[in-house]
């Protein structure tokens, strides 16, 4: 049983009640089947009601669910012949970002993504999916490699942000992110970025200067975490729920602001309920994205990226 | 008034005279200015004559964007661009518009950056000068748009681009749109670079967050003013994350220089000369020796 989120509690309670009744009828000689059917109908309705009217803060909880599928989960389900490549050739190998080559429905592609862990041990190894500069430099190395061999690039975004640490600053966290933004702008191959969990600020954007940007329905993409926003704007991190609404960080918000291309629907209750089913949704979006972008020439791809980011901004003349 | 009310305890009224916001400001006010670093007191007009650098400890005072232009550019050569762009309130943040308007009034700028084209000792260059007196120099849509247009202008004219950064980072009130300005300026810089044109980034106090993590760090030449605060994450955030004491000079220009992140730290008094030299050395491409 996966971790219950606060907004899901009514569903869990009702489900427990049904289970109780079922157990009761199994041992006692009473027929409660019509009641059970009634309750099951109510449960289905309740689930739809709750999951279809999720508040931004609810989505934040789903995006942060410890069992939410990670980059590796999707790589295993979407691609064949994946080979992981390591290292930035300068300093080290940052396990908070993984990358490599594989094939997607017969097309060779390069995959790069933030990689969280699902338990404490793995999270320590992966630094909770918060990269150091060498992670971004590895990503850039693999992108340049993809460009050389004319492979499309697929990025999975899933990070709270680039790691804020002493060593990261010493080795140029700012420069590593900044360099990726500029270099991605000029890539001659299709770039598709998919936000699968949290898209935290510059650390997310460093894998996000893409031709197409898609977001899973319950993922977020923001300049700062709701907690951070609340403490900067209202000096009170406990107002994170309000900040999550005010900052407009959900997939529907970003779609409305014309920043992303498509919202990839999630399985009811969130991607962690069924990673296989979720992968099918991603697969179909990825396929149509690639079909569209592979028709473009290098110059068209670069122009397309230019126009896409050039037009973001709200102001008056 | 009833008799009873006369004997009621009255709230204490604070009678202290508070220093006005003006006297607390770090921009030189009045005849004398006291250095916030070494407490050296100097005639304000002498401070201005010395490019707002303390003659005693070399502390570089913050400059307004206009002061920066006056300091570097040939007289009457600078023409500003896009002063008409106006900030909107895309996320409907309460009092955001009022704050921007108040800063516009106080600084005489439409937003936290002044852009245009001018000449430094005869060399033509496009420039964006950020002004930390305007919303901490934070980057919203207008800042991103103005810098992007300046870069595009430089590309169109085939001239070098200079950006003087002075920014706390992203503009929180514009949310993810603010984040995307990092990418917007970057795609424009990539085009400029692709034409073989020169981009000089000059980091001044402070260059942090999203500005540091985008255009400020990717100059062909990265320069900084002495002691300028430059970094990705805030010092306090890092201290909380790593739970260790950070060195005194952490995230200063000198720290970055020592860690290979900068080409040079340039004293403000020498900036016009250094700029002019760099621009002249790039005016001509290829070798002419036979």
Coordinates of N, CA and C in Angstrom, one line a residue, chain B residues 56-249:
Chain B
X56 N 40.0 55.0 0.8 CA 40.8 54.4 1.9 C 40.8 52.8 1.8
X57 N 39.7 52.2 1.6 CA 39.7 50.7 1.6 C 39.3 50.1 0.2
X58 N 39.1 51.0 -0.8 CA 38.7 50.5 -2.1 C 37.3 49.9 -2.2
X59 N 36.5 50.1 -1.2 CA 35.1 49.6 -1.3 C 34.4 50.2 -2.5
X60 N 33.8 49.3 -3.3 CA 33.1 49.8 -4.5 C 31.6 50.0 -4.1
X61 N 31.2 51.2 -4.0 CA 29.8 51.5 -3.7 C 28.9 51.1 -4.9
X62 N 27.6 50.7 -4.6 CA 26.7 50.4 -5.7 C 26.6 51.6 -6.6
X63 N 26.5 51.3 -7.9 CA 26.3 52.4 -8.9 C 24.9 52.2 -9.4
X64 N 24.3 53.4 -9.8 CA 23.0 53.3 -10.5 C 23.4 53.0 -12.0
X65 N 22.4 52.6 -12.7 CA 22.7 52.2 -14.1 C 23.2 53.5 -14.9
X66 N 22.6 54.6 -14.6 CA 23.0 55.8 -15.3 C 24.4 56.2 -14.9
X67 N 24.7 56.1 -13.7 CA 26.1 56.4 -13.2 C 27.1 55.5 -14.0
X68 N 26.8 54.2 -14.2 CA 27.6 53.3 -14.9 C 27.9 53.8 -16.3
X69 N 26.8 54.1 -16.9 CA 26.9 54.6 -18.3 C 27.8 55.9 -18.4
X70 N 27.5 56.8 -17.5 CA 28.3 58.1 -17.5 C 29.8 57.8 -17.3
X71 N 30.0 56.8 -16.4 CA 31.4 56.4 -16.1 C 32.1 55.8 -17.3
X72 N 31.5 55.0 -18.1 CA 32.1 54.3 -19.1 C 32.0 54.8 -20.6
X73 N 30.9 55.4 -20.8 CA 30.7 55.7 -22.2 C 31.1 57.1 -22.6
X74 N 31.5 57.3 -23.9 CA 31.9 58.6 -24.4 C 30.7 59.6 -24.2
X75 N 31.0 60.8 -23.9 CA 29.9 61.8 -23.7 C 28.9 61.8 -24.8
X76 N 27.7 61.8 -24.5 CA 26.5 61.9 -25.4 C 26.5 60.7 -26.4
X77 N 27.3 59.7 -26.2 CA 27.3 58.6 -27.3 C 26.2 57.6 -27.0
X78 N 25.7 57.5 -25.7 CA 24.8 56.4 -25.4 C 23.4 56.8 -25.7
X79 N 22.7 55.9 -26.4 CA 21.3 56.0 -26.7 C 20.5 54.9 -26.1
X80 N 19.6 55.1 -25.2 CA 18.9 54.1 -24.5 C 17.8 53.5 -25.4
X81 N 17.4 52.3 -25.1 CA 16.4 51.6 -25.9 C 15.3 51.1 -24.9
X82 N 14.1 50.9 -25.5 CA 13.0 50.2 -24.8 C 12.6 50.8 -23.4
X83 N 12.8 52.1 -23.3 CA 12.4 52.7 -22.0 C 10.9 52.7 -21.8
X84 N 10.2 52.3 -22.9 CA 8.7 52.4 -22.8 C 8.1 51.1 -22.3
X85 N 8.8 50.0 -22.2 CA 8.2 48.7 -21.8 C 7.7 48.8 -20.4
X86 N 6.6 48.2 -20.2 CA 6.0 48.3 -18.9 C 5.7 46.9 -18.3
X87 N 6.0 46.8 -17.0 CA 5.8 45.6 -16.3 C 4.3 45.3 -16.0
X88 N 3.9 44.1 -16.2 CA 2.5 43.7 -15.9 C 2.6 42.8 -14.7
X89 N 1.4 42.4 -14.2 CA 1.3 41.6 -13.0 C 0.7 40.2 -13.4
X90 N 1.5 39.4 -14.0 CA 0.9 38.1 -14.6 C 0.3 37.2 -13.6
X91 N 0.8 37.2 -12.4 CA 0.2 36.2 -11.4 C -0.7 37.0 -10.4
X92 N -1.0 38.2 -10.7 CA -1.9 39.0 -9.9 C -1.4 39.1 -8.4
X93 N -0.2 39.3 -8.2 CA 0.4 39.4 -6.9 C -0.1 40.7 -6.3
X94 N -0.6 40.7 -5.0 CA -1.0 41.9 -4.4 C 0.2 42.9 -4.3
X95 N -0.1 44.1 -4.6 CA 0.9 45.2 -4.4 C 2.1 45.1 -5.3
X96 N 2.2 44.2 -6.2 CA 3.4 44.1 -7.1 C 3.5 45.3 -8.0
X97 N 2.4 45.7 -8.6 CA 2.4 46.8 -9.5 C 2.8 48.1 -8.8
X98 N 2.3 48.3 -7.6 CA 2.7 49.5 -6.8 C 4.2 49.5 -6.5
X99 N 4.7 48.3 -6.1 CA 6.1 48.3 -5.8 C 7.0 48.6 -7.0
X100 N 6.6 48.1 -8.1 CA 7.4 48.4 -9.4 C 7.3 49.9 -9.7
X101 N 6.1 50.4 -9.6 CA 5.9 51.8 -9.9 C 6.7 52.7 -8.9
X102 N 6.7 52.3 -7.7 CA 7.5 53.1 -6.7 C 9.0 53.1 -7.0
X103 N 9.5 52.0 -7.4 CA 10.9 51.9 -7.8 C 11.2 52.7 -9.1
X104 N 10.2 52.6 -10.0 CA 10.4 53.3 -11.2 C 10.5 54.8 -11.0
X105 N 9.7 55.3 -10.0 CA 9.7 56.7 -9.7 C 11.0 57.1 -9.0
X106 N 11.4 56.2 -8.1 CA 12.7 56.5 -7.3 C 13.9 56.4 -8.2
X107 N 13.9 55.6 -9.2 CA 15.2 55.4 -10.0 C 15.2 56.1 -11.3
X108 N 14.0 56.5 -11.8 CA 13.9 57.1 -13.1 C 14.0 56.1 -14.2
X109 N 14.0 54.8 -13.9 CA 14.0 53.7 -14.9 C 12.7 53.1 -15.1
X110 N 12.4 52.5 -16.2 CA 11.2 51.7 -16.4 C 11.2 50.4 -15.7
X111 N 12.5 49.8 -15.6 CA 12.7 48.5 -14.9 C 14.1 48.4 -14.5
X112 N 14.5 47.2 -14.0 CA 15.7 47.1 -13.3 C 16.9 47.0 -14.2
X113 N 16.8 47.3 -15.5 CA 17.9 47.3 -16.4 C 17.8 48.5 -17.4
X114 N 18.9 49.1 -17.7 CA 19.0 50.1 -18.7 C 19.8 49.6 -19.9
X115 N 19.2 49.7 -21.1 CA 19.9 49.1 -22.2 C 20.1 50.1 -23.3
X116 N 21.0 49.9 -24.2 CA 21.2 50.8 -25.3 C 22.5 50.5 -26.1
X117 N 22.8 51.5 -27.0 CA 24.0 51.3 -27.7 C 24.8 52.6 -27.5
X118 N 26.1 52.5 -27.4 CA 27.0 53.7 -27.3 C 28.4 53.4 -27.6
X119 N 29.3 54.3 -27.3 CA 30.7 54.2 -27.6 C 31.6 54.3 -26.4
X120 N 32.5 53.4 -26.3 CA 33.6 53.4 -25.3 C 34.9 53.7 -26.0
X121 N 35.4 54.9 -25.7 CA 36.6 55.4 -26.3 C 36.6 55.1 -27.8
X122 N 35.5 55.4 -28.4 CA 35.3 55.3 -29.9 C 34.8 54.0 -30.4
X123 N 34.8 52.9 -29.5 CA 34.3 51.6 -30.0 C 32.8 51.4 -29.7
X124 N 32.1 51.1 -30.7 CA 30.6 50.9 -30.6 C 30.3 49.6 -29.9
X125 N 29.4 49.7 -29.0 CA 29.0 48.5 -28.2 C 27.5 48.6 -27.7
X126 N 26.9 47.4 -27.7 CA 25.5 47.4 -27.1 C 25.7 47.0 -25.6
X127 N 24.8 47.5 -24.8 CA 25.0 47.3 -23.4 C 23.7 47.1 -22.6
X128 N 23.8 46.3 -21.6 CA 22.6 46.2 -20.6 C 23.3 46.4 -19.2
X129 N 22.8 47.4 -18.5 CA 23.3 47.7 -17.2 C 22.2 47.5 -16.2
X130 N 22.3 46.5 -15.3 CA 21.3 46.2 -14.3 C 21.4 47.2 -13.2
X131 N 20.3 47.5 -12.5 CA 20.3 48.4 -11.4 C 19.7 47.8 -10.2
X132 N 20.6 47.5 -9.2 CA 20.1 46.8 -8.0 C 19.2 47.7 -7.1
X133 N 19.1 49.0 -7.5 CA 18.2 49.8 -6.7 C 16.8 49.6 -7.1
X134 N 16.5 48.9 -8.2 CA 15.2 48.6 -8.6 C 14.8 47.2 -8.3
X135 N 14.0 47.0 -7.4 CA 13.6 45.6 -7.0 C 14.7 44.6 -6.9
X136 N 15.8 45.1 -6.3 CA 17.0 44.2 -6.1 C 17.6 43.8 -7.4
X137 N 17.3 44.5 -8.5 CA 17.8 44.1 -9.8 C 17.2 42.8 -10.3
X138 N 16.1 42.3 -9.7 CA 15.5 41.0 -10.0 C 15.0 41.0 -11.4
X139 N 15.0 39.8 -12.0 CA 14.6 39.7 -13.4 C 13.2 39.2 -13.7
X140 N 12.4 40.1 -14.1 CA 11.0 39.7 -14.6 C 11.0 39.8 -16.1
X141 N 9.8 39.8 -16.6 CA 9.6 39.8 -18.1 C 10.3 41.0 -18.8
X142 N 10.1 42.2 -18.2 CA 10.6 43.4 -18.9 C 12.2 43.4 -18.8
X143 N 12.8 43.0 -17.7 CA 14.2 42.9 -17.7 C 14.7 41.9 -18.7
X144 N 14.1 40.7 -18.8 CA 14.5 39.7 -19.8 C 14.3 40.2 -21.2
X145 N 13.2 40.9 -21.4 CA 12.9 41.4 -22.8 C 13.8 42.5 -23.2
X146 N 14.1 43.4 -22.3 CA 15.1 44.5 -22.6 C 16.5 44.0 -22.9
X147 N 16.9 43.0 -22.1 CA 18.3 42.5 -22.4 C 18.3 41.7 -23.7
X148 N 17.2 40.9 -23.9 CA 17.1 40.2 -25.2 C 17.1 41.1 -26.4
X149 N 16.4 42.2 -26.3 CA 16.3 43.1 -27.4 C 17.7 43.8 -27.6
X150 N 18.4 44.1 -26.5 CA 19.7 44.7 -26.7 C 20.7 43.7 -27.3
X151 N 20.6 42.4 -26.9 CA 21.5 41.4 -27.6 C 21.1 41.3 -29.0
X152 N 19.8 41.3 -29.3 CA 19.4 41.2 -30.8 C 19.9 42.4 -31.6
X153 N 19.9 43.5 -30.9 CA 20.4 44.7 -31.6 C 21.9 44.6 -31.9
X154 N 22.6 44.1 -30.9 CA 24.1 43.9 -31.1 C 24.3 42.9 -32.2
X155 N 23.5 41.8 -32.3 CA 23.6 40.8 -33.4 C 23.3 41.5 -34.7
X156 N 22.3 42.3 -34.8 CA 21.9 42.9 -36.0 C 23.0 43.9 -36.5
X157 N 23.5 44.6 -35.5 CA 24.6 45.6 -35.9 C 25.9 45.0 -36.1
X158 N 26.1 43.7 -35.6 CA 27.4 43.1 -35.7 C 28.4 43.7 -34.7
X159 N 27.9 44.1 -33.5 CA 28.8 44.7 -32.6 C 28.8 43.9 -31.3
X160 N 29.8 44.1 -30.4 CA 29.9 43.4 -29.1 C 28.8 43.8 -28.2
X161 N 28.5 42.9 -27.3 CA 27.5 43.1 -26.2 C 28.2 43.0 -24.9
X162 N 27.8 43.9 -24.0 CA 28.3 43.9 -22.6 C 27.1 43.9 -21.7
X163 N 27.2 43.1 -20.7 CA 26.1 43.1 -19.6 C 26.7 43.3 -18.3
X164 N 26.3 44.4 -17.6 CA 26.7 44.6 -16.2 C 25.6 44.0 -15.4
X165 N 25.9 42.9 -14.7 CA 24.9 42.3 -13.8 C 24.9 42.9 -12.4
X166 N 23.7 43.1 -11.9 CA 23.6 43.5 -10.5 C 22.2 43.1 -10.2
X167 N 22.1 41.9 -9.6 CA 20.7 41.3 -9.4 C 20.7 40.2 -8.4
X168 N 19.6 40.2 -7.6 CA 19.4 39.2 -6.6 C 18.9 37.9 -7.3
X169 N 18.5 37.9 -8.6 CA 18.1 36.7 -9.2 C 16.7 36.9 -9.9
X170 N 15.9 35.8 -9.7 CA 14.6 35.8 -10.3 C 13.6 36.8 -9.6
X171 N 12.6 37.2 -10.4 CA 11.6 38.1 -9.8 C 10.4 37.2 -9.3
X172 N 10.4 36.9 -8.0 CA 9.4 36.0 -7.5 C 8.0 36.2 -7.9
X173 N 7.6 37.5 -8.0 CA 6.2 37.8 -8.3 C 5.8 37.4 -9.7
X174 N 6.8 37.1 -10.6 CA 6.4 36.7 -11.9 C 6.6 35.1 -12.1
X175 N 6.9 34.5 -11.0 CA 7.0 33.0 -11.0 C 7.8 32.4 -12.1
X176 N 7.3 31.4 -12.8 CA 8.0 30.6 -13.8 C 8.3 31.4 -15.0
X177 N 7.5 32.5 -15.2 CA 7.8 33.4 -16.4 C 9.2 34.0 -16.2
X178 N 9.5 34.4 -14.9 CA 10.8 34.9 -14.6 C 11.9 33.9 -14.8
X179 N 11.6 32.7 -14.4 CA 12.6 31.6 -14.7 C 13.0 31.5 -16.2
X180 N 11.9 31.6 -17.0 CA 12.1 31.4 -18.4 C 12.8 32.6 -19.1
X181 N 12.9 33.7 -18.4 CA 13.7 34.8 -19.0 C 15.2 34.4 -19.0
X182 N 15.6 33.5 -18.2 CA 17.0 33.0 -18.2 C 17.3 32.3 -19.6
X183 N 16.3 31.5 -20.0 CA 16.4 30.8 -21.3 C 16.3 31.8 -22.4
X184 N 15.4 32.8 -22.3 CA 15.2 33.8 -23.3 C 16.4 34.5 -23.7
X185 N 17.1 35.1 -22.7 CA 18.3 35.8 -22.9 C 19.4 34.8 -23.5
X186 N 19.4 33.6 -23.0 CA 20.4 32.6 -23.5 C 20.3 32.3 -24.9
X187 N 19.0 32.1 -25.4 CA 18.9 31.8 -26.8 C 19.3 33.0 -27.7
X188 N 19.1 34.2 -27.2 CA 19.6 35.4 -27.9 C 21.1 35.5 -27.9
X189 N 21.7 35.2 -26.8 CA 23.2 35.2 -26.7 C 23.8 34.1 -27.6
X190 N 23.1 33.0 -27.8 CA 23.6 31.9 -28.6 C 23.7 32.4 -30.0
X191 N 22.7 33.1 -30.5 CA 22.7 33.7 -31.9 C 23.8 34.7 -32.1
X192 N 24.0 35.5 -31.1 CA 25.0 36.6 -31.1 C 26.4 35.9 -31.2
X193 N 26.6 34.9 -30.4 CA 27.9 34.1 -30.3 C 28.1 33.4 -31.7
X194 N 27.0 32.9 -32.2 CA 27.1 32.2 -33.5 C 27.6 33.0 -34.6
X195 N 27.4 34.3 -34.5 CA 27.9 35.3 -35.5 C 29.3 35.7 -35.3
X196 N 29.9 35.0 -34.3 CA 31.3 35.3 -34.0 C 31.5 36.6 -33.3
X197 N 30.5 37.1 -32.6 CA 30.5 38.4 -31.9 C 30.9 38.2 -30.5
X198 N 31.5 39.3 -29.9 CA 32.1 39.3 -28.6 C 31.0 39.6 -27.5
X199 N 31.0 38.9 -26.5 CA 30.1 39.2 -25.3 C 31.0 39.3 -24.1
X200 N 30.9 40.4 -23.4 CA 31.6 40.6 -22.1 C 30.6 40.7 -21.0
X201 N 30.8 39.8 -20.0 CA 30.0 39.9 -18.8 C 30.7 40.5 -17.7
X202 N 30.2 41.5 -17.0 CA 30.8 42.1 -15.9 C 29.9 42.0 -14.7
X203 N 30.4 41.2 -13.7 CA 29.5 41.0 -12.5 C 29.8 42.0 -11.4
X204 N 28.8 42.6 -11.0 CA 29.0 43.6 -9.9 C 28.1 43.2 -8.7
X205 N 28.2 43.9 -7.6 CA 27.5 43.6 -6.4 C 26.0 43.8 -6.6
X206 N 25.1 42.9 -6.4 CA 25.3 41.4 -6.3 C 24.9 40.7 -7.6
X207 N 25.6 39.6 -7.9 CA 25.2 38.8 -9.1 C 24.9 37.4 -8.6
X208 N 23.6 37.1 -8.3 CA 23.2 35.8 -7.7 C 22.0 35.2 -8.4
X209 N 21.8 34.0 -8.0 CA 20.6 33.2 -8.4 C 20.5 33.1 -9.9
X210 N 19.3 33.3 -10.5 CA 19.0 33.1 -11.9 C 19.8 33.9 -12.8
X211 N 20.3 35.1 -12.4 CA 21.1 35.9 -13.3 C 22.5 35.3 -13.4
X212 N 23.0 35.0 -12.2 CA 24.3 34.3 -12.1 C 24.3 33.0 -12.9
X213 N 23.2 32.3 -12.8 CA 23.0 31.0 -13.5 C 22.6 31.1 -14.9
X214 N 22.7 32.3 -15.5 CA 22.4 32.4 -17.0 C 23.4 33.3 -17.6
X215 N 22.9 34.5 -18.1 CA 23.8 35.2 -19.0 C 25.1 35.8 -18.3
X216 N 25.0 36.0 -17.0 CA 26.2 36.6 -16.3 C 27.4 35.7 -16.4
X217 N 27.2 34.3 -16.4 CA 28.3 33.4 -16.4 C 28.9 32.9 -17.7
X218 N 28.3 33.4 -18.8 CA 28.7 32.8 -20.1 C 29.3 33.8 -21.0
X219 N 30.0 34.8 -20.5 CA 30.7 35.8 -21.4 C 31.8 35.1 -22.0
X220 N 32.2 35.6 -23.2 CA 33.5 35.2 -23.8 C 34.6 35.6 -22.8
X221 N 34.3 36.7 -22.1 CA 35.2 37.2 -21.1 C 34.3 37.5 -19.9
X222 N 34.6 36.9 -18.8 CA 33.9 37.1 -17.5 C 34.7 38.0 -16.6
X223 N 34.2 39.2 -16.3 CA 34.9 40.1 -15.4 C 34.1 40.3 -14.1
X224 N 34.7 40.8 -13.1 CA 33.9 41.2 -11.9 C 34.6 42.4 -11.2
X225 N 33.8 43.2 -10.5 CA 34.4 44.2 -9.7 C 34.9 43.6 -8.4
X226 N 35.9 44.2 -7.8 CA 36.4 43.7 -6.5 C 35.4 43.5 -5.4
X227 N 35.5 42.4 -4.7 CA 34.6 42.0 -3.6 C 33.1 41.8 -4.0
X228 N 32.8 41.9 -5.3 CA 31.4 41.7 -5.7 C 30.9 40.3 -5.2
X229 N 29.7 40.3 -4.7 CA 29.1 39.0 -4.3 C 28.5 38.3 -5.5
X230 N 29.0 37.1 -5.8 CA 28.6 36.4 -6.9 C 28.4 34.9 -6.5
X231 N 27.2 34.4 -6.8 CA 26.9 33.0 -6.4 C 25.6 32.5 -6.9
X232 N 25.5 31.2 -6.9 CA 24.2 30.6 -7.3 C 23.2 30.6 -6.2
X233 N 23.5 29.9 -5.1 CA 22.6 29.8 -4.0 C 23.0 30.8 -2.9
X234 N 22.0 31.2 -2.1 CA 22.3 32.2 -1.0 C 23.2 31.5 0.1
X235 N 24.0 32.4 0.7 CA 24.9 31.9 1.7 C 24.2 31.2 2.9
X236 N 23.1 31.7 3.3 CA 22.3 31.1 4.4 C 21.8 29.7 4.0
X237 N 21.3 29.6 2.8 CA 20.8 28.4 2.3 C 21.9 27.3 2.4
X238 N 23.1 27.7 1.9 CA 24.2 26.8 1.8 C 24.6 26.4 3.2
X239 N 24.7 27.4 4.1 CA 25.1 27.0 5.5 C 24.1 26.1 6.1
X240 N 22.8 26.2 5.8 CA 21.8 25.3 6.4 C 22.0 23.9 5.8
X241 N 22.3 23.9 4.5 CA 22.4 22.6 3.8 C 23.6 21.8 4.2
X242 N 24.8 22.5 4.2 CA 26.0 21.7 4.5 C 26.5 21.7 5.9
X243 N 25.8 22.6 6.7 CA 26.1 22.7 8.2 C 27.6 22.8 8.4
X244 N 28.3 23.7 7.7 CA 29.7 24.0 8.0 C 29.9 25.5 7.8
X245 N 30.9 26.0 8.4 CA 31.1 27.4 8.3 C 31.8 27.7 7.0
X246 N 31.3 28.7 6.3 CA 31.8 29.0 5.0 C 33.0 30.0 5.1
X247 N 34.0 29.9 4.3 CA 35.1 30.9 4.4 C 34.6 32.3 4.2
X248 N 35.4 33.2 4.9 CA 35.0 34.7 4.9 C 34.8 35.2 3.5
X249 N 35.6 34.8 2.5 CA 35.6 35.4 1.2 C 34.7 34.6 0.3

